[in-house]
PDB file of C-alpha atoms in Angstrom:
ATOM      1  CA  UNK A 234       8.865  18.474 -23.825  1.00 33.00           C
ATOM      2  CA  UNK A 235       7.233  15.489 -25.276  1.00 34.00           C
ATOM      3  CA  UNK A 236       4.647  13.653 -23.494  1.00 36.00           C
ATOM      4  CA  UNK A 237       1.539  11.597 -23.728  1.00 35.00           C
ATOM      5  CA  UNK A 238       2.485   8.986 -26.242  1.00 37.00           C
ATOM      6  CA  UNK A 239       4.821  11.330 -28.139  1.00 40.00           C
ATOM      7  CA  UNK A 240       3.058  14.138 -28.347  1.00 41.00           C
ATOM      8  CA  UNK A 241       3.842  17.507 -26.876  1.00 44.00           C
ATOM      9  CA  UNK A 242       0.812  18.607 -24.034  1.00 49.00           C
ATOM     10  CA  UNK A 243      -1.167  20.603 -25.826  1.00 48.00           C
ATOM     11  CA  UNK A 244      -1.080  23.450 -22.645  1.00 51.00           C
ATOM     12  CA  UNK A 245       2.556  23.630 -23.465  1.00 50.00           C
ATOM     13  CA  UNK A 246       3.952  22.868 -19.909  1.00 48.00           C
ATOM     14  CA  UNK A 247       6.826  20.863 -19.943  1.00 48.00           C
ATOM     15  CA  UNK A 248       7.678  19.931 -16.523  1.00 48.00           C
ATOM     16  CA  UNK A 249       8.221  16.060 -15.673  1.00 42.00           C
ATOM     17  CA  UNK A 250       5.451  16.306 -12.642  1.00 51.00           C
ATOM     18  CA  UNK A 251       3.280  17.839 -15.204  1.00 51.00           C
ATOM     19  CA  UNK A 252       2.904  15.395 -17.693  1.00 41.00           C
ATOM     20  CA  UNK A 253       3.291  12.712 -15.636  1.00 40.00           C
ATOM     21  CA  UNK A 254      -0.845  14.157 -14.263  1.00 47.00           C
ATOM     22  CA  UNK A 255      -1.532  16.258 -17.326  1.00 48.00           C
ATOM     23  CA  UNK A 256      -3.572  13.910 -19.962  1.00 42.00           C
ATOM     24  CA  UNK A 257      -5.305  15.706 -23.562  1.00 43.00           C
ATOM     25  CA  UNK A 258      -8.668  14.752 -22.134  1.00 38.00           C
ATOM     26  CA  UNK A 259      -7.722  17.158 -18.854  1.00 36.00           C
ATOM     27  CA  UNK A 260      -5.883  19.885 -20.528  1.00 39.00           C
ATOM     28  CA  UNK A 261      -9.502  20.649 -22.620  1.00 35.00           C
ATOM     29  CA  UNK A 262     -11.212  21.208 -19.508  1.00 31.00           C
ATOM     30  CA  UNK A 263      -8.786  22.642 -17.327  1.00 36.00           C
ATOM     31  CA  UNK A 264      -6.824  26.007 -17.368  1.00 42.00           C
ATOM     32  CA  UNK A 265      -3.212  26.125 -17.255  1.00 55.00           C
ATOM     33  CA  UNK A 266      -0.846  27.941 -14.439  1.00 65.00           C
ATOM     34  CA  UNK A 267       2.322  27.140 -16.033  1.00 82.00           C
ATOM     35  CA  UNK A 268       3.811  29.966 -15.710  1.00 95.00           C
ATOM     36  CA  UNK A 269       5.917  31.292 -12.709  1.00 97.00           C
ATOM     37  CA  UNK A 270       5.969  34.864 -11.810  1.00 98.00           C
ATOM     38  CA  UNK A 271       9.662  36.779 -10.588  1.00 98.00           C
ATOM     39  CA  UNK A 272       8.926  40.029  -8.970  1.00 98.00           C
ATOM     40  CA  UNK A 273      12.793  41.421  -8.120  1.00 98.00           C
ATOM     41  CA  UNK A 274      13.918  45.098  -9.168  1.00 97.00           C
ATOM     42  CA  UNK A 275      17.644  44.020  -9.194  1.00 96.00           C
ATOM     43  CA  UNK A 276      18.257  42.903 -12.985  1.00 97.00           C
ATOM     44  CA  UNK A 277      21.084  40.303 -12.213  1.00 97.00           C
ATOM     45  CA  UNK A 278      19.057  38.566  -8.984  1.00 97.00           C
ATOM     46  CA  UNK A 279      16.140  38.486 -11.429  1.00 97.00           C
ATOM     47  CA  UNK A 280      18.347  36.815 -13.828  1.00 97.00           C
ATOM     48  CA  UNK A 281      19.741  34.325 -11.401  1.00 97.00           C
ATOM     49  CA  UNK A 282      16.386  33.590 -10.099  1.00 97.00           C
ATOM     50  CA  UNK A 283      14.683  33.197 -13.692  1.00 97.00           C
ATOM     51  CA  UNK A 284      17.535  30.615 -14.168  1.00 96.00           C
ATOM     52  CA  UNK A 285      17.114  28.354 -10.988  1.00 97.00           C
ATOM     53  CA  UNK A 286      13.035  28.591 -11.403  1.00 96.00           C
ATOM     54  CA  UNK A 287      13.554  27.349 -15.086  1.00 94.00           C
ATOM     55  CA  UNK A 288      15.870  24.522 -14.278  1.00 94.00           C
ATOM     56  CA  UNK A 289      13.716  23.054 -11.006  1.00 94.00           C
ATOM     57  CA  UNK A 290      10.219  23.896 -13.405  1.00 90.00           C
ATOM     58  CA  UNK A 291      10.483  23.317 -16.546  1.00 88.00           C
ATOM     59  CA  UNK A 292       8.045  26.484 -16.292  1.00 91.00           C
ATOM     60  CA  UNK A 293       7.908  30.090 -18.419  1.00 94.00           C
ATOM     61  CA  UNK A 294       9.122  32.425 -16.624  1.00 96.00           C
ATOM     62  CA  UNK A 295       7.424  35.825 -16.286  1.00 97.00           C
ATOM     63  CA  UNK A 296      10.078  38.266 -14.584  1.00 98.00           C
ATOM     64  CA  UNK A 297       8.846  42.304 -13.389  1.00 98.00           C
ATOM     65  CA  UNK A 298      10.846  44.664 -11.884  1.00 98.00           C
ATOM     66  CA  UNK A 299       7.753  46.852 -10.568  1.00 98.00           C
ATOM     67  CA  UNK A 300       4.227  45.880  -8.795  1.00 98.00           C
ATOM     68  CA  UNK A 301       2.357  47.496 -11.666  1.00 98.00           C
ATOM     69  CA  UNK A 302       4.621  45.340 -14.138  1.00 98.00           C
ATOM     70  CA  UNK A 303       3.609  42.521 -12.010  1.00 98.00           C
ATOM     71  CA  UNK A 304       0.046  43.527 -11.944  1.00 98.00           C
ATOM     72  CA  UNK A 305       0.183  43.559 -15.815  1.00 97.00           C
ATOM     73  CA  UNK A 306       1.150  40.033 -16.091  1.00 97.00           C
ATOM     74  CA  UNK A 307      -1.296  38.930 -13.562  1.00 97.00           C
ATOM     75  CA  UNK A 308      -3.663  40.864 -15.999  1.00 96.00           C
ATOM     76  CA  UNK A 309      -2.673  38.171 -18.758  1.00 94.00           C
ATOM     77  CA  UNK A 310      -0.761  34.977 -17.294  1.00 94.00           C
ATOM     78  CA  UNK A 311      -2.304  32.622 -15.213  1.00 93.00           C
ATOM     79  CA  UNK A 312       0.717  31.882 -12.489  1.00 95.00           C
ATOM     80  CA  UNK A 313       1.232  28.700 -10.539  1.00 94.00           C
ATOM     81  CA  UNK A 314       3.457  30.501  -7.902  1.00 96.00           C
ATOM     82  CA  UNK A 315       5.449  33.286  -7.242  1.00 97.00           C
ATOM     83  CA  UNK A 316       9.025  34.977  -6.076  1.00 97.00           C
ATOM     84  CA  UNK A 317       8.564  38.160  -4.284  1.00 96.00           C
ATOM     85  CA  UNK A 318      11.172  40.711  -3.657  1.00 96.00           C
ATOM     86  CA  UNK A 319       9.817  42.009  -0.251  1.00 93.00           C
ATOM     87  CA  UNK A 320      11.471  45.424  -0.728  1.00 92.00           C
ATOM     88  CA  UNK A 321      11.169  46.864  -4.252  1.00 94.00           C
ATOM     89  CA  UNK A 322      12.503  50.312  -5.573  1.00 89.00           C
ATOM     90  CA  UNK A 323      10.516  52.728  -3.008  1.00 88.00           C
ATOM     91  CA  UNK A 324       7.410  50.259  -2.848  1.00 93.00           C
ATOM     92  CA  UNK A 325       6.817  46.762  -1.316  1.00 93.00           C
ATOM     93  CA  UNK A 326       5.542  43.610  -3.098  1.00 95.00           C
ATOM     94  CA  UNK A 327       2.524  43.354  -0.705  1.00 94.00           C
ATOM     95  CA  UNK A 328      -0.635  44.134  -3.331  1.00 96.00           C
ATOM     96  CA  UNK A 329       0.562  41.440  -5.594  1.00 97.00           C
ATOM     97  CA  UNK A 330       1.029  39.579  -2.726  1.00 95.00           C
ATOM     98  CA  UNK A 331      -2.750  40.267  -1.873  1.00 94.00           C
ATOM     99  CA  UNK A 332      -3.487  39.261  -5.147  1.00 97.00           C
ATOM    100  CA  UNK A 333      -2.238  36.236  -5.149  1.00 96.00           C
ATOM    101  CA  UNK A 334      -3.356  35.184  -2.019  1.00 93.00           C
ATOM    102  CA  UNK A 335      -6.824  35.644  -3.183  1.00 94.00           C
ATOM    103  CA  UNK A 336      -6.172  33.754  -6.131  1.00 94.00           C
ATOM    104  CA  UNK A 337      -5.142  30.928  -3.777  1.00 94.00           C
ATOM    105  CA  UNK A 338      -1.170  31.173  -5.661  1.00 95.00           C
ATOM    106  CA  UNK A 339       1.406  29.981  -3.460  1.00 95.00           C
ATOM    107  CA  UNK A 340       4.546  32.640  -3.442  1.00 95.00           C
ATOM    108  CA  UNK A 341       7.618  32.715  -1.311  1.00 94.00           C
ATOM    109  CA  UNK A 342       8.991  35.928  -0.526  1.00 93.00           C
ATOM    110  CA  UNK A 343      12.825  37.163  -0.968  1.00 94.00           C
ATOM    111  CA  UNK A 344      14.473  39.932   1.104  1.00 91.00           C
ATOM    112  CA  UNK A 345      18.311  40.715   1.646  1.00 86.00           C
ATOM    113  CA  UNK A 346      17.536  40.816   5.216  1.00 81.00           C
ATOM    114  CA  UNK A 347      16.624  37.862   7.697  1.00 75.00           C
ATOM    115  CA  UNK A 348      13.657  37.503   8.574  1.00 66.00           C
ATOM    116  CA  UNK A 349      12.201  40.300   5.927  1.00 62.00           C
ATOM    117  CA  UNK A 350       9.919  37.903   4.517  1.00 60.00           C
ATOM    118  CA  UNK A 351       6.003  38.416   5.835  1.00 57.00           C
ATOM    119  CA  UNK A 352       6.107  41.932   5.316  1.00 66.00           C
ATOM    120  CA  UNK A 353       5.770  42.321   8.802  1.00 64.00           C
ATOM    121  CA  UNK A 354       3.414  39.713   9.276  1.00 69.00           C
ATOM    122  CA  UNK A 355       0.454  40.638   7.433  1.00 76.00           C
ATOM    123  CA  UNK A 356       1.952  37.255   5.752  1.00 83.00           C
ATOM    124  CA  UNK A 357       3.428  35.054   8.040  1.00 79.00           C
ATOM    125  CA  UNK A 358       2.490  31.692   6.935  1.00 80.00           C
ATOM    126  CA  UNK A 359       4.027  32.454   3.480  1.00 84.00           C
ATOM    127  CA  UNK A 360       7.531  30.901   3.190  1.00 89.00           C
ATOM    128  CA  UNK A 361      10.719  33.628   2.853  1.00 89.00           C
ATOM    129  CA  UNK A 362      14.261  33.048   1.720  1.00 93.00           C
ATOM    130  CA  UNK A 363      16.707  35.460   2.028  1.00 93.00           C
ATOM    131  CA  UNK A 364      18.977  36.618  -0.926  1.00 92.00           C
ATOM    132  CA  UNK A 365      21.348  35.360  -2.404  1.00 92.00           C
ATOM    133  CA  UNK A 366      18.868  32.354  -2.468  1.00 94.00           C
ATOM    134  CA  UNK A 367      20.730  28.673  -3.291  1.00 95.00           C
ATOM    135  CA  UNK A 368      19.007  26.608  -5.707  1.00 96.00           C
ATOM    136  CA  UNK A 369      18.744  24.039  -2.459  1.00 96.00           C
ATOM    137  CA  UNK A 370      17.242  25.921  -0.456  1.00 95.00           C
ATOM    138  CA  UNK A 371      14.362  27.483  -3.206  1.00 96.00           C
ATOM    139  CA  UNK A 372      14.126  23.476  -4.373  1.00 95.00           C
ATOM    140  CA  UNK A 373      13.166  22.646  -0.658  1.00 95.00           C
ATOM    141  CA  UNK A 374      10.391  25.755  -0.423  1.00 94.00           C
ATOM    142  CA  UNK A 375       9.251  24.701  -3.761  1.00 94.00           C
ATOM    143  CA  UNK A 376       8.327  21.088  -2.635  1.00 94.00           C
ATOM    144  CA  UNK A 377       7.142  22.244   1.022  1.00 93.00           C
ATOM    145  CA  UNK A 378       4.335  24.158  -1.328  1.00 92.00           C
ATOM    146  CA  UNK A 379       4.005  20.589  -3.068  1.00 90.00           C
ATOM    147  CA  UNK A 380       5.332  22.685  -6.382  1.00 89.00           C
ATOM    148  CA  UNK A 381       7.932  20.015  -6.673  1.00 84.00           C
ATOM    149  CA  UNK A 382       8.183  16.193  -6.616  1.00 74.00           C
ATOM    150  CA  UNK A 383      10.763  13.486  -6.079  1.00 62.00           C
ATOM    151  CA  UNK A 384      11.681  14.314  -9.616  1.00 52.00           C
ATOM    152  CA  UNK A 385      13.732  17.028  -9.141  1.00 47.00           C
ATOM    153  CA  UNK A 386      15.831  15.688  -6.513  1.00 48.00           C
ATOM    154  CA  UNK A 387      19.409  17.476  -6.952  1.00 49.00           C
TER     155      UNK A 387
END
């Protein structure tokens, strides 16, 4: 996306919010979370997710299937939030939700089941959505974490 008088931000985000705040003389001195992380074991959900994340963002989209995949990105990507799959093949999504937490990243959980979010409330003031998440109602979380602005009214 093409920003700042023309030019494309040199941090590479491309979300309307972001270069609406992002100027060259901040992007030298601060480091970039534009990426978002997907944690979901189910290929298609992951899919779906990736695709309603990208269109309300703007952002890259780092999708894992496992908590050690997730750990890996972690490893690499700087994220500025997170979907977590509550219940994942045979594991939960609770270290990288530790992780994140520490790292002050907001995340929302997802879970097929009401009220599965929280993992039983070792994280109750994090947001949950249950699947099959709308793009309304993961637009709303997004902007109650201040993620989103006006501009992305749908």
């Amino acid at each position: 996306m093409v920003g700042h008088d023309g030019e494309a931000c040199p941090c590479g985000s491309g979300s309307v919010d972001h270069l609406l705040t992002h100027t060259p003389e901040t992007a030298a001195v601060q480091p970039t979370r534009n990426h978002i992380l997907v944690l979901e074991d189910n290929p298609l959900i992951a899919m779906d997710q990736e695709a309603m994340l990208r269109k309300l963002s703007g952002a890259d989209i780092l999708v894992a299937a496992s908590v050690a995949e997730a750990q890996a990105l972690l490893d690499t990507k700087r994220v500025a939030f997170a979907l977590l799959d509550v219940d994942l093949a045979g594991e939960t999504s609770e270290p990288v939700a530790k992780r994140l937490h520490a790292d002050e990243v907001p995340f929302v959980f997802v879970s097929g089941y009401e009220g599965g979010g929280g993992l039983g409330g070792r994280f109750a003031e994090a947001p949950s959505l249950v699947k099959p998440l709308s793009e309304g109602d993961l637009r709303t979380a997004m902007r109650d974490l201040r993620l989103l602005g006006d501009a992305t009214r749908g």
